[in-house]
Every structure is written in structure tokens, then in C-alpha cells.
Amino acid sequence: MPESIDRPLLPEERRLRLLLRILAIAFTLAIFAYLLPALVGGWRPAWLQLPFVTNSVVKIATLGLLAFVASGDVRRFRALVLILIWAHAVSELAMVACLIWADLAAPLWQAHLGMSMTATLWGAMALDGVILVLLIGAFTAADRAHYELHYLSPLEFRSLCALADVVVEGRDERITPEDIARNVDRYLGSFRARRKWLTKLALTGLELYPLLSWLAPLSYQHREERAAFVRRCLYQDVDRRLLPAWFRTLVQGMSRLANQLTYLGYYNDPRTFESVGYTPFLSRPDTPARLAQDPPPPRRPLATLSPADVRQETLDADVVIVGTGAGGSILAHELVRAGLDVLMLERGPHYDPSEFNEDEVDMLGKLYADGALQLSRDFRFQVLQGSCVGGTTVVNNAVSFRLPDRVLERWNDRDQLDARIDEREYRAAEDAVWQLIHVTEQDHRHLNPSGYPIHAAIARLGLAGSPNRSGPVAANIAGCLGCGYCNIGCAYGKKLSMLDVVLPLAQQAGRGRLRILAGCDVGRLEATGKRITAARCELSDGRTIRVKGRTFALAAGAVSSSLILLRSSIQSRRAGRELCFNIGAPVSGIFPQPIRSYAGLQISHYVDLEPSRGYVVESWYNPPVAQALTMPGWFEDHFEHMRQYDRIASLGVLVGSESNGRATTGGLTGREIQYEPTPGDLRKLLDGIVLGGRILLEAGCRPVMPHTFRLRRYSTPAELETFPASVRDHADLTIGTGHPQGGNPISARGDRGVVDPDFRVKGYANLFVADASLFPSSVGVNPQITVMSLARYGARFVAEAAGRAG
Amino acid sequence: MERILGPGNTIVHYLWVLVVYLMMLVLMRYGNQTVELSYRRTRAFLIWTLGPIVFIANWLLFRAGAMSFLPWLNNVLHALVWVGVGLTFLYAGCRTRAGWEQFALFAVFSFVVKVAEHLLLGTWEHDNFFGIPGQTTYMAGWSALDGLLPFVIPVVLRQVARIVPGIMP
Ligand SMILES: Cc1cc2nc3c(=O)[nH]c(=O)nc-3n(C[C@H](O)[C@H](O)[C@H](O)COP(=O)(O)OP(=O)(O)OC[C@H]3O[C@@H](n4cnc5c(N)ncnc54)[C@H](O)[C@@H]3O)c2cc1C
Ligand code: SF4
């Protein structure tokens, strides 16, 4: 393992050295203390009968030698200190065992020393205990200081270094494993999240996992042995399903998390950019021209409150809206225009777009829920959600689809959920939203460069004509510069998100009636009978406050809104159930020449077949970190693919899932997402991936690679057709979502749903829901327009209730 | 002491009674894990009123000769813990079910608890239920009357809701 050996010793390391020197001397003296009574004095007869003296002399001499050598260079001989700690811990355990089970009535001992064996053992335990505590304290302090860690412990840090050393594998590596681990530590230290400790668990598990195979911990293995171990135990055993299912889930989850951290640490480092052919937007040669042609528009100001602005323990408003994302912002916009006094509570922070930068990892930590680490219970399904003022619209791709007729029909089906959404009013709301956020077809110069050959391939395959729909996407984007950073926040005011447009407009229209409190996490609600009276919140500075209101609306997004209900014991039997998603599965292809897919709008083209096959295919590309996180292949394969980053194009297959997911307050973090795709959804995914692969092949890519656990490459359509048969279940695929929906579905039925058709939570007079959790089923297309339109449609119900309450 | 614990009873006997209550609560939780937020205030109201009312009623009915004497600790636990907490929880969970189901649940749970108290403490010892002879009849009779509680409670709650905000029938 590389170490920064040449730096001078830090004060903590010098303290450890001093302790080791003292111990070396003490242990040496102890040798004589053991031997002398055997040679001289009245204790001799008793001593000669004690067989353990020899062992003790050997032990103490060895420990002395270890301490002596380790004190010579505490960095290089770090492992010796660990052995010293280990020896003392074992010694303590052995003495406890003796106290419990051994026959300690040695009469000679008592007679000559005037002390019982039991008392002697207690004394020895106390002495060893003190040494143990001192050693652990000094060692941990020295390790922490040495690595200058923000979040990880030295053990986790070393585990990550060890993994990075073998996972990022190929010619021309640009940064060291230690650099990678340091980048990761900086990232993990940069945001607050409940699930962050899972990364610690994964790295600790990884370090100790080799012990099960009777091998040294990961960071203590030789590189070759370690590489072989990682290949065999983290990859092959999982792929061949040699482990029991529950254990395989754990191992796969652990390795997924740890691998992702590694890629994140490597590919976010600007020193690696050139090797993958990536140029950040501000360094691209044509950027000044693009900026001159489409300069950023003047910013609309948005005033928010932070916890520091909140002095009192109770706040008050006509309407309290939880969440400032797609649903919450549109609702607030409507309510302030209706003359109501609105207070929005947002868990995430408020960043002005001018604070957005090109550092992917920095932005992931700042703008996403759980720093983008949110996974389902089996660690196999990533659920991305924004967490900042503006919600997920700050990090989304702005792709806009109207709610398909067939979906609205299903929602309103009297034999199903019977949502009773008035179609005419809903469509009017949709039109209004479309206009408010300026949705237009994106036919400008700066689309994803891979979108053009992909679009041509769709046409050649005969998929472009009616009744299919295809072409450039519609989006709430104006004057796009094609920087490719939609998922880490648009710094140029081009994406007309809630943060950029709707909230500032609402605040302007409201003339002081719209307040937004950022850094305020709503835990649960309080009620008197059927009326909600207050929300209990935790501020980001650790204080708790109560926010009183006359009317409350939950717009915390799918998952979170259900969890607030569950934590409040509201609709406990139904909230969180019927959770669904647009599951995304990517497929990538390598072009023979550079196409720089990253240098344009991330999602630019799509194809939606009619009659629907249950999926939409969209062109898709990411800056290097996000791309690396899902890039197929392990070790050198992954590395080689990333080296061809500027020649790769990707398509995303979106499948509207069945409603078999569930959000619960259980699990390790009190926030658990349970989900596995049904066989039907898996079939649709595979069908979509094959179609995506065919489009990429037609566009000229060779090979194409569905994003799978085991790398699979296909160079002809005939080969590609064999792909579905190679997939046993979803564990073989890389799947995830940015579109969680449902959990609090609307239904007029008494025996189903959480929310009535007037958006009121069943059984409560003044509690409403206005976000993606309302969906009775997955929409199957990008959902933001539906979320916003539903919020606008439902605003009149909230306004009526608030008006009455006022 | 005999009037408090009952003849031959010790605190340990009462601990066993509490264990029985606990087991009943665990069973009830299978049907309904939590009490809906909107019902919390009503539950609190029931806990603080139903328990004391039953406590007093038990004593008065004993004085009237309709019930056997419940030692004071037995009466306190039965009225305040079992009826106050246990049956209130049961009511909060099953009040939207069909009437016969509510009746059956209340009657069966009450019967089980009475039998347990009878076996453990020797209480609920009486040879008739309003003239109908039989020890078992006595316990079954009072359990059947407990089964009527879910029909009485909403009537009372409806009246209370008129004056106390947040109370739901
Ligand atoms: C990477 C990505 C790309 C996407 N691209 C598209 C796209 O191109 N087109 C499209 O249609 N959709 C897209 N989506 C999805 C779309 O943005 C969401 O479906 C939509 O924003 C959901 O709106 P919402 O109001 O339900 O929740 P959100 O917009 O997620 O807003 C919820 C807000 O509530 C806050 N919150 C949560 N819990 C609490 C709490 N306890 N207390 C206080 N506040 C809380 C959150 O921090 C968040 O700000 C994308 C999503 C992602 C992740
Ligand atoms: S690509 Fe996305 S982030 Fe970049 S300017 Fe266009 S809308 Fe903004």
C-alpha cells in the first residue's frame, strides 16, 4: 500500500512513538521481573512450580521487541502496533477465561506471595487493559491524523485504498489509490445523510471479508493475492451464484457500494479527464462562442430562510407545504396567487445556481438525497432524488411528456383505483404548466452529439414514422448551451426549473406571502382529531421546531411523503404501498470515432413505439463519474471502456413498473425501499434493451453492451437477440430510477388508496398530497409534467380548504 | 392485604396477569399495528374515562350483588390497564369492522382475560349471572356484555365530540 512516508511525523504519531518506546522499556524490564524470582529470594520455591513463567517471558520479550521495532518508524511498521493491540486483547480474553473456568487454588502461590491467584489475575487484567486502551487511543489518533480524514475511519480508508488499487486496473492510471480514497473521503464528508454509515459498513465488511476465506484482511494482502480475492469472491462467486441468496445480496451490495465509491474517487479527479477524453465545459474551445451566442439570462432572485433565521420554536402559516420540488412549487405558485400565506419547508439546502460548479461529486453531495447513495433494501436498485430548494427539478433532465391517455384512463378505471381525475380540467392544468415553464421541442444546435446518428438509425430501422413517436425531446429548457450538466444543476439559467423560474415567480407574485425555509426536515405531523395542527421538524443545525398551519400539503416526493405519513401514524396500513417506478436500464455502444456524447444535452432524442410495448427509449449520457458508476465491465474492462468514454453513446430504457414496491420506516435507516421488478417488467426491460442495442448497432456502434453485472458485448443483431436468455433475474442487470412514483395513490374507493380524488388524505380535513406519490400507477414516461399538472389541478382543493379554514 | 390482593395471592400472581394482558395486546397488534393519528386524542379520552368508569362500576355492581368482589389491585389492573389500555386499543383498531366482528372480538378477548384472572387469582368467582346459574355462565355473561361496548362507546363519543374538539366516534 502506498504511504506518504517522507512527510515529517505528526504530533499524534510522535505520541504513539513515545508510548511504544516506553512499552519497549517496560516489557524488557518485565522479562527480568519474571526471571529474577526464579533465581533468588524466598519466592523461588513457588516460582519454580509455575509453568507459565516460560510462556510469559517469551510473550513479554516478543511484545517488547515488537514495540521497539514499531517505535523506529510508526508509519512503516504500523502493522506491528496492530499486533501489539491484538496480543493485549487476546491476553485479556484469556485471563477472563481463566477466571471463569480455571482452578485457581494454587496453594504455594498464595503462601509465598501473600496474594491469591484470582487477585493476581485481576491485577494483570487491569494492567493489560490500561496498556490496551492507551495503545488503541494513540494508534487511532495517529492514524486519523496521518490520513487527515473527514469522514472515513483509517480502517475504512485503507480498505478503500486496497480495493481501488485492484479495481481501477489498466495501463496509464492517473492517480494513486490513496488519492482515490482521499477524494471519496472528501465527498462523504461533504453532505449529511442518514444512510452514509452504510458506506462505512460496506468498507469495513470488505476489509474483513477475506477472513472468512482464512486470508488476511484486504488491505494486508499482497496486491496479486488481493486482486485474485476480489475477482473470485466479489465478482465470480456472485456471478456464478455460488453463495446462498441472502449472502450474495449482501456481498453484491457491499461490492457495488465500494466499487461505486472507487469510480467516483477516480473519475472525478481532473487529472484523469484527459485520459478518458473528457473536457469540462468551461475548458472546451467552443464554450466562449456558445456563451456569447446564448448568454445566461438575468437571474430571478429567490429569497429563502435558513435555520439561522429561525429564532422562535414555533412558526405559523395559512398553508404549510412540505417540499419545494415539482409538486410543491407549482402548488405554492397557485396558492400565493390565490392570496394565501404559504410557508414551504425544505429538507435540503438552498443553492443559488451561481454556486453550481463542474465538480460532479461536489454537486452530487450537495443536491441529491443521501448524496445519491439511496438504494433499495437489496442494494440492487438505485433511487435518485434531488434534495435542495427546487427539489429534483434542479437535477433532472427537464424532458417533458404529457400524461399518456392510456394511463389516465387506467387511473380513472372504476374497477381499478378509480382516481376520478376530471380529464378536461387536468388537461387544462397540463397546458398551463407547459406554458408556465416554457416547454419546447429541443431542436437546437447543442443536443447530445450521439443523438443525431441514433435518430438516423431509428429512422433507418423504420421506427420513426407514425404511429410511433420519436425525435428530439420536448423540455423546459431555453437557449441550452449543451454543457451536459443537467443532472448536477444548470449553472446558466437555461433549465427552467422550480429553482430558476417557478419559485421566484411565485415569490414575486406573492409579495411576501411565500416564505421558504431550507434545511428543515419534517419528521412527523401532529393532529387534533381530523385536523393536522403542526409539523415537527428538525433543522439542519440540530434544533427541533413546530410549524403550525391551518392547511398542510405534503410534496416531499414519492417515498418521503409516504414516510412522513407512516411516521405520523397516518394511513399506516396503506401509505408507502403501491410504490412504483420508471425503471431505467442503460445500454451503451462504442463508436469507431470520438463523438463526445458528453458535450451536449444529456437526454436529447427518444422513441416511443405505438402500440406501447411498455417502455420508452431515450438517448442519454453523463459526465464521467455518473457514466463510470454504471459502465459495464470489471477491472481492466471497465477501465478500457472508460478510456473510450468520448466514443461511447448510451440509451436509457424506461419501463413503467407495476406497483409492487413499498416504502417503510423500518430497516437499518428508518427509510427503506423494498422493490424487485416483476417477471413482466423484467421482460419489458430486456425487450427494450434489445431494441436499444439494435438502434446503437444500426448507428454504427461495435460492440454494444447492456449494463450488466457480468460484461456482455454484442456486435450483430443476431448475437444481441441471445441477450435476454442470458439474464436470470434483475441481479444480473444494472437498474435504477430517478422516477419513483406512488405510495399515496389517489382513489375514490374506500378500500384502496391513501388520498381522495380531492387530494385530501383520507380521514383528514386539512392534509393534502401534491407530488409524485399521488400516482395510482407508474406513468411510463418522464413524470415531471404529470407531477406539476396534478399539483396545479389539485391546488383549488387546497385553496378551498385553506380559505375555509382561514 | 387480602382485600387488596385477594386470598392467597401475591404480587407474582399479578405479574402473571400482566403477562396475559401483554399477550392479548400482542395478539391485537396483528390486526392493527398503530392507532391512527386522528384517533389519538379519542384514545387518550377513552383511556382516561373508560378505565375509571369500569373501576367504579365493578365496585357498585359488587355492592348490588350482581358481581363477585374484585380485590382492589385486581380491579385497578382490570379496569385501568385491561379495559382502559387494552380494550381501547382493540376498539381503535376494530371500530370500522362489521358490528358482529366487533362484538365477537370484545367478547372473546374479555372472556379469555376473565378466565385467566379466575385461574390465576381465584376472582370472577360467582355461581350465576343475573340468576342464570353457573360459574362459566357468569364469566361468559359479563364477557358478552363487554361485547356491547363497541356499540355504546360511539354513542357516548358522539355526544362528547360536540363539546371536546378532536374527539371522533
Ligand atoms: C437524475 C434525474 C433526472 C430526471 N429527469 C427527468 C426528466 O427529464 N423528465 C421528467 O419528467 N422527470 C425527470 N426526473 C424525475 C422528476 O424530476 C421527478 O419525478 C419530480 O421532480 C418529482 O416531483 P416531486 O414534487 O414528487 O418531488 P421532488 O421534486 O423530488 O421534490 C421533493 C422535495 O421534498 C423535499 N423533502 C423530502 N423529504 C422531506 C422532508 N421530510 N422534509 C422537508 N422536505 C423534504 C426534498 O428534499 C425535495 O426537495 C428526473 C429525476 C432524476 C433524479
Ligand atoms: S445542457 Fe443542461 S445544464 Fe447545460 S446549459 Fe443545457 S440545460 Fe443547462
CSV table of C-alpha atoms in Angstrom, one decimal, chain A residues 4-256:
chain,number,residue,atom,x,y,z
A,4,SER,CA,3.2,9.2,2.4
A,5,ILE,CA,6.4,8.0,4.2
A,6,ASP,CA,8.5,11.0,3.6
A,7,ARG,CA,6.4,13.6,5.5
A,8,PRO,CA,7.7,14.5,8.9
A,9,LEU,CA,5.9,12.8,11.8
A,10,LEU,CA,2.8,14.5,13.1
A,11,PRO,CA,2.4,15.2,16.8
A,12,GLU,CA,-0.1,12.3,17.2
A,13,GLU,CA,2.4,10.0,15.6
A,14,ARG,CA,5.1,11.2,17.8
A,15,ARG,CA,2.9,10.5,20.8
A,16,LEU,CA,2.4,6.9,19.6
A,17,ARG,CA,6.2,6.6,19.1
A,18,LEU,CA,6.8,7.7,22.7
A,19,LEU,CA,4.2,5.2,24.0
A,20,LEU,CA,5.9,2.4,22.1
A,21,ARG,CA,9.3,3.3,23.4
A,22,ILE,CA,8.0,3.4,27.0
A,23,LEU,CA,6.4,0.0,26.4
A,24,ALA,CA,9.5,-1.4,24.9
A,25,ILE,CA,11.5,-0.5,28.0
A,26,ALA,CA,8.7,-1.7,30.4
A,27,PHE,CA,8.4,-5.0,28.6
A,28,THR,CA,12.2,-5.5,28.7
A,29,LEU,CA,12.2,-4.8,32.4
A,30,ALA,CA,9.3,-7.2,32.8
A,31,ILE,CA,11.5,-10.0,31.4
A,32,PHE,CA,13.8,-9.6,34.4
A,33,ALA,CA,10.8,-9.3,36.8
A,34,TYR,CA,9.7,-12.7,35.6
A,35,LEU,CA,13.1,-14.4,35.8
A,36,LEU,CA,14.6,-12.9,38.9
A,37,PRO,CA,12.3,-14.6,41.5
A,38,ALA,CA,13.2,-17.9,39.9
A,39,LEU,CA,16.8,-17.4,40.7
A,40,VAL,CA,16.8,-15.6,44.1
A,41,GLY,CA,14.8,-14.9,47.2
A,42,GLY,CA,12.1,-16.6,49.1
A,43,TRP,CA,9.7,-16.8,46.2
A,44,ARG,CA,11.9,-19.3,44.4
A,45,PRO,CA,10.1,-22.5,45.6
A,46,ALA,CA,6.7,-21.2,44.4
A,47,TRP,CA,8.1,-19.7,41.2
A,48,LEU,CA,9.8,-22.9,40.1
A,49,GLN,CA,6.5,-24.7,40.1
A,50,LEU,CA,4.9,-22.2,37.8
A,51,PRO,CA,5.0,-23.5,34.2
A,52,PHE,CA,3.5,-20.3,32.7
A,53,VAL,CA,6.7,-18.3,33.6
A,54,THR,CA,8.4,-19.5,30.4
A,55,ASN,CA,5.4,-18.6,28.3
A,56,SER,CA,5.2,-15.2,29.9
A,57,VAL,CA,8.9,-14.5,29.3
A,58,VAL,CA,8.5,-15.4,25.7
A,59,LYS,CA,5.4,-13.3,25.4
A,60,ILE,CA,6.8,-10.2,27.1
A,61,ALA,CA,10.1,-10.4,25.2
A,62,THR,CA,8.2,-10.6,21.9
A,63,LEU,CA,6.0,-7.8,22.8
A,64,GLY,CA,9.0,-5.7,23.8
A,65,LEU,CA,10.7,-6.4,20.6
A,66,LEU,CA,7.6,-5.5,18.6
A,67,ALA,CA,7.2,-2.2,20.5
A,68,PHE,CA,10.9,-1.5,20.0
A,69,VAL,CA,10.8,-2.1,16.2
A,70,ALA,CA,7.5,-0.3,15.7
A,71,SER,CA,8.8,2.8,17.6
A,72,GLY,CA,11.5,3.0,15.0
A,73,ASP,CA,9.0,4.1,12.3
A,74,VAL,CA,5.4,4.2,13.3
A,75,ARG,CA,4.2,4.6,9.7
A,76,ARG,CA,6.2,1.8,8.1
A,77,PHE,CA,5.6,-0.6,11.0
A,78,ARG,CA,2.0,0.3,11.6
A,79,ALA,CA,1.0,-3.4,11.3
A,80,LEU,CA,3.3,-4.2,14.3
A,81,VAL,CA,1.3,-1.8,16.5
A,82,LEU,CA,-1.9,-3.7,15.5
A,83,ILE,CA,-0.3,-6.9,16.5
A,84,LEU,CA,0.6,-5.4,19.9
A,85,ILE,CA,-3.1,-4.3,20.3
A,86,TRP,CA,-4.3,-7.7,19.2
A,87,ALA,CA,-2.0,-9.5,21.6
A,88,HIS,CA,-3.3,-7.5,24.5
A,89,ALA,CA,-6.9,-8.0,23.5
A,90,VAL,CA,-6.3,-11.8,23.4
A,91,SER,CA,-4.5,-11.7,26.7
A,92,GLU,CA,-7.5,-10.0,28.3
A,93,LEU,CA,-9.8,-12.6,26.9
A,94,ALA,CA,-7.6,-15.5,28.0
A,95,MET,CA,-7.5,-14.1,31.5
A,96,VAL,CA,-11.3,-13.8,31.6
A,97,ALA,CA,-11.5,-17.4,30.5
A,98,CYS,CA,-9.1,-18.4,33.3
A,99,LEU,CA,-11.1,-16.5,35.9
A,100,ILE,CA,-14.2,-18.3,34.8
A,101,TRP,CA,-13.0,-21.9,34.2
A,102,ALA,CA,-9.5,-22.5,35.6
A,103,ASP,CA,-8.8,-24.0,39.0
A,104,LEU,CA,-7.0,-21.0,40.7
A,105,ALA,CA,-6.4,-22.6,44.0
A,106,ALA,CA,-2.6,-22.9,43.8
A,107,PRO,CA,-1.6,-23.0,47.4
A,108,LEU,CA,2.1,-22.3,47.0
A,109,TRP,CA,1.4,-19.2,45.1
A,110,GLN,CA,-0.8,-17.9,47.9
A,111,ALA,CA,1.7,-18.9,50.6
A,112,HIS,CA,4.7,-17.2,49.1
A,113,LEU,CA,3.2,-14.1,47.5
A,114,GLY,CA,0.5,-13.5,50.1
A,115,MET,CA,-1.9,-12.9,47.3
A,116,SER,CA,-4.4,-15.3,45.7
A,117,MET,CA,-4.1,-16.3,42.0
A,118,THR,CA,-7.5,-14.7,41.4
A,119,ALA,CA,-6.3,-11.4,42.7
A,120,THR,CA,-3.2,-11.7,40.7
A,121,LEU,CA,-5.2,-12.3,37.5
A,122,TRP,CA,-7.4,-9.3,38.2
A,123,GLY,CA,-4.3,-7.2,38.6
A,124,ALA,CA,-2.8,-8.4,35.4
A,125,MET,CA,-6.0,-7.8,33.6
A,126,ALA,CA,-6.1,-4.2,34.8
A,127,LEU,CA,-2.6,-3.6,33.7
A,128,ASP,CA,-3.1,-5.1,30.3
A,129,GLY,CA,-6.4,-3.2,30.0
A,130,VAL,CA,-4.7,0.1,30.6
A,131,ILE,CA,-2.0,-0.7,28.0
A,132,LEU,CA,-4.7,-1.8,25.5
A,133,VAL,CA,-6.7,1.4,25.9
A,134,LEU,CA,-3.5,3.6,25.7
A,135,LEU,CA,-2.4,1.7,22.5
A,136,ILE,CA,-5.8,1.9,20.8
A,137,GLY,CA,-6.2,5.6,21.6
A,138,ALA,CA,-2.7,6.6,20.5
A,139,PHE,CA,-2.9,4.4,17.4
A,140,THR,CA,-6.3,5.7,16.2
A,141,ALA,CA,-5.3,9.3,16.8
A,142,ALA,CA,-2.1,8.8,14.9
A,143,ASP,CA,-3.9,7.0,12.0
A,144,ARG,CA,-6.6,9.7,11.8
A,145,ALA,CA,-4.0,12.5,11.8
A,146,HIS,CA,-1.9,10.7,9.3
A,147,TYR,CA,-4.6,10.3,6.7
A,148,GLU,CA,-6.3,13.7,7.5
A,149,LEU,CA,-9.7,12.1,7.2
A,150,HIS,CA,-13.0,13.9,7.2
A,151,TYR,CA,-15.4,11.0,7.4
A,152,LEU,CA,-13.9,7.6,6.9
A,153,SER,CA,-12.0,5.8,9.7
A,154,PRO,CA,-8.4,4.7,9.0
A,155,LEU,CA,-9.6,1.1,8.6
A,156,GLU,CA,-12.2,2.1,6.0
A,157,PHE,CA,-9.8,4.4,4.3
A,158,ARG,CA,-7.3,1.6,3.9
A,159,SER,CA,-9.9,-0.8,2.8
A,160,LEU,CA,-10.9,1.6,0.0
A,161,CYS,CA,-7.3,2.2,-1.0
A,162,ALA,CA,-6.8,-1.6,-1.2
A,163,LEU,CA,-9.9,-2.0,-3.4
A,164,ALA,CA,-9.1,0.9,-5.6
A,165,ASP,CA,-5.7,-0.5,-6.1
A,166,VAL,CA,-7.1,-3.5,-7.8
A,167,VAL,CA,-10.4,-2.3,-9.2
A,168,VAL,CA,-9.1,0.7,-11.2
A,169,GLU,CA,-6.9,-1.5,-13.3
A,170,GLY,CA,-5.2,-0.7,-16.6
A,171,ARG,CA,-2.4,1.0,-18.3
A,172,ASP,CA,-1.9,4.6,-17.7
A,173,GLU,CA,-3.6,5.1,-14.3
A,174,ARG,CA,-3.5,8.8,-13.5
A,175,ILE,CA,-3.9,8.9,-9.7
A,176,THR,CA,-2.9,6.7,-6.8
A,177,PRO,CA,-5.3,4.6,-4.8
A,178,GLU,CA,-4.6,6.9,-1.9
A,179,ASP,CA,-5.8,9.9,-4.0
A,180,ILE,CA,-8.9,8.0,-4.9
A,181,ALA,CA,-9.7,7.2,-1.3
A,182,ARG,CA,-9.0,10.8,-0.3
A,183,ASN,CA,-11.4,12.1,-2.9
A,184,VAL,CA,-14.1,9.7,-1.6
A,185,ASP,CA,-13.5,10.8,2.0
A,186,ARG,CA,-13.8,14.4,1.0
A,187,TYR,CA,-17.1,13.6,-0.8
A,188,LEU,CA,-18.6,11.6,2.1
A,189,GLY,CA,-17.6,14.4,4.5
A,190,SER,CA,-19.4,17.0,2.3
A,191,PHE,CA,-23.1,16.1,3.0
A,192,ARG,CA,-25.4,15.0,5.7
A,193,ALA,CA,-27.3,11.8,5.1
A,194,ARG,CA,-28.8,9.1,7.2
A,195,ARG,CA,-27.6,6.2,5.1
A,196,LYS,CA,-24.0,7.4,4.9
A,197,TRP,CA,-22.9,5.0,7.5
A,198,LEU,CA,-23.7,2.2,5.1
A,199,THR,CA,-20.6,3.1,3.2
A,200,LYS,CA,-18.6,2.6,6.4
A,201,LEU,CA,-20.3,-0.8,6.9
A,202,ALA,CA,-19.5,-1.8,3.3
A,203,LEU,CA,-15.9,-0.8,3.6
A,204,THR,CA,-15.4,-2.5,6.9
A,205,GLY,CA,-17.1,-5.6,5.6
A,206,LEU,CA,-14.9,-5.6,2.6
A,207,GLU,CA,-11.8,-5.3,4.8
A,208,LEU,CA,-12.8,-8.2,6.9
A,209,TYR,CA,-14.5,-10.4,4.3
A,210,PRO,CA,-11.2,-12.2,3.4
A,211,LEU,CA,-11.1,-13.6,7.0
A,212,LEU,CA,-14.0,-15.9,6.0
A,213,SER,CA,-11.6,-17.5,3.5
A,214,TRP,CA,-8.9,-17.6,6.1
A,215,LEU,CA,-7.0,-14.8,4.4
A,216,ALA,CA,-5.5,-11.6,5.8
A,217,PRO,CA,-7.8,-8.5,5.8
A,218,LEU,CA,-8.0,-6.9,2.4
A,219,SER,CA,-5.5,-4.1,3.0
A,220,TYR,CA,-2.9,-6.5,4.4
A,221,GLN,CA,-2.8,-8.7,1.4
A,222,HIS,CA,-0.3,-8.6,-1.4
A,223,ARG,CA,-1.6,-6.9,-4.5
A,224,GLU,CA,-1.8,-10.0,-6.5
A,225,GLU,CA,-3.5,-12.0,-3.8
A,226,ARG,CA,-5.9,-9.2,-3.3
A,227,ALA,CA,-6.7,-8.9,-7.0
A,228,ALA,CA,-7.4,-12.6,-7.1
A,229,PHE,CA,-9.6,-12.4,-4.0
A,230,VAL,CA,-11.6,-9.5,-5.3
A,231,ARG,CA,-12.1,-11.2,-8.7
A,232,ARG,CA,-13.1,-14.5,-7.1
A,233,CYS,CA,-15.1,-13.5,-4.1
A,234,LEU,CA,-16.7,-10.2,-5.1
A,235,TYR,CA,-17.3,-11.0,-8.8
A,236,GLN,CA,-17.1,-14.6,-9.8
A,237,ASP,CA,-18.8,-16.1,-6.7
A,238,VAL,CA,-21.7,-13.6,-7.1
A,239,ASP,CA,-21.9,-14.1,-10.9
A,240,ARG,CA,-21.9,-17.8,-10.7
A,241,ARG,CA,-24.3,-17.7,-7.7
A,242,LEU,CA,-22.1,-19.9,-5.6
A,243,LEU,CA,-23.2,-18.2,-2.4
A,244,PRO,CA,-26.6,-18.5,-0.6
A,245,ALA,CA,-29.0,-15.9,-1.9
A,246,TRP,CA,-29.1,-13.7,1.2
A,247,PHE,CA,-25.4,-13.7,1.5
A,248,ARG,CA,-24.9,-13.0,-2.2
A,249,THR,CA,-27.2,-10.0,-1.8
A,250,LEU,CA,-25.0,-8.7,1.0
A,251,VAL,CA,-21.8,-9.3,-0.9
A,252,GLN,CA,-23.2,-7.8,-4.1
A,253,GLY,CA,-24.5,-4.7,-2.2
A,254,MET,CA,-21.2,-4.3,-0.4
A,255,SER,CA,-19.1,-4.6,-3.6
A,256,ARG,CA,-21.5,-2.3,-5.5
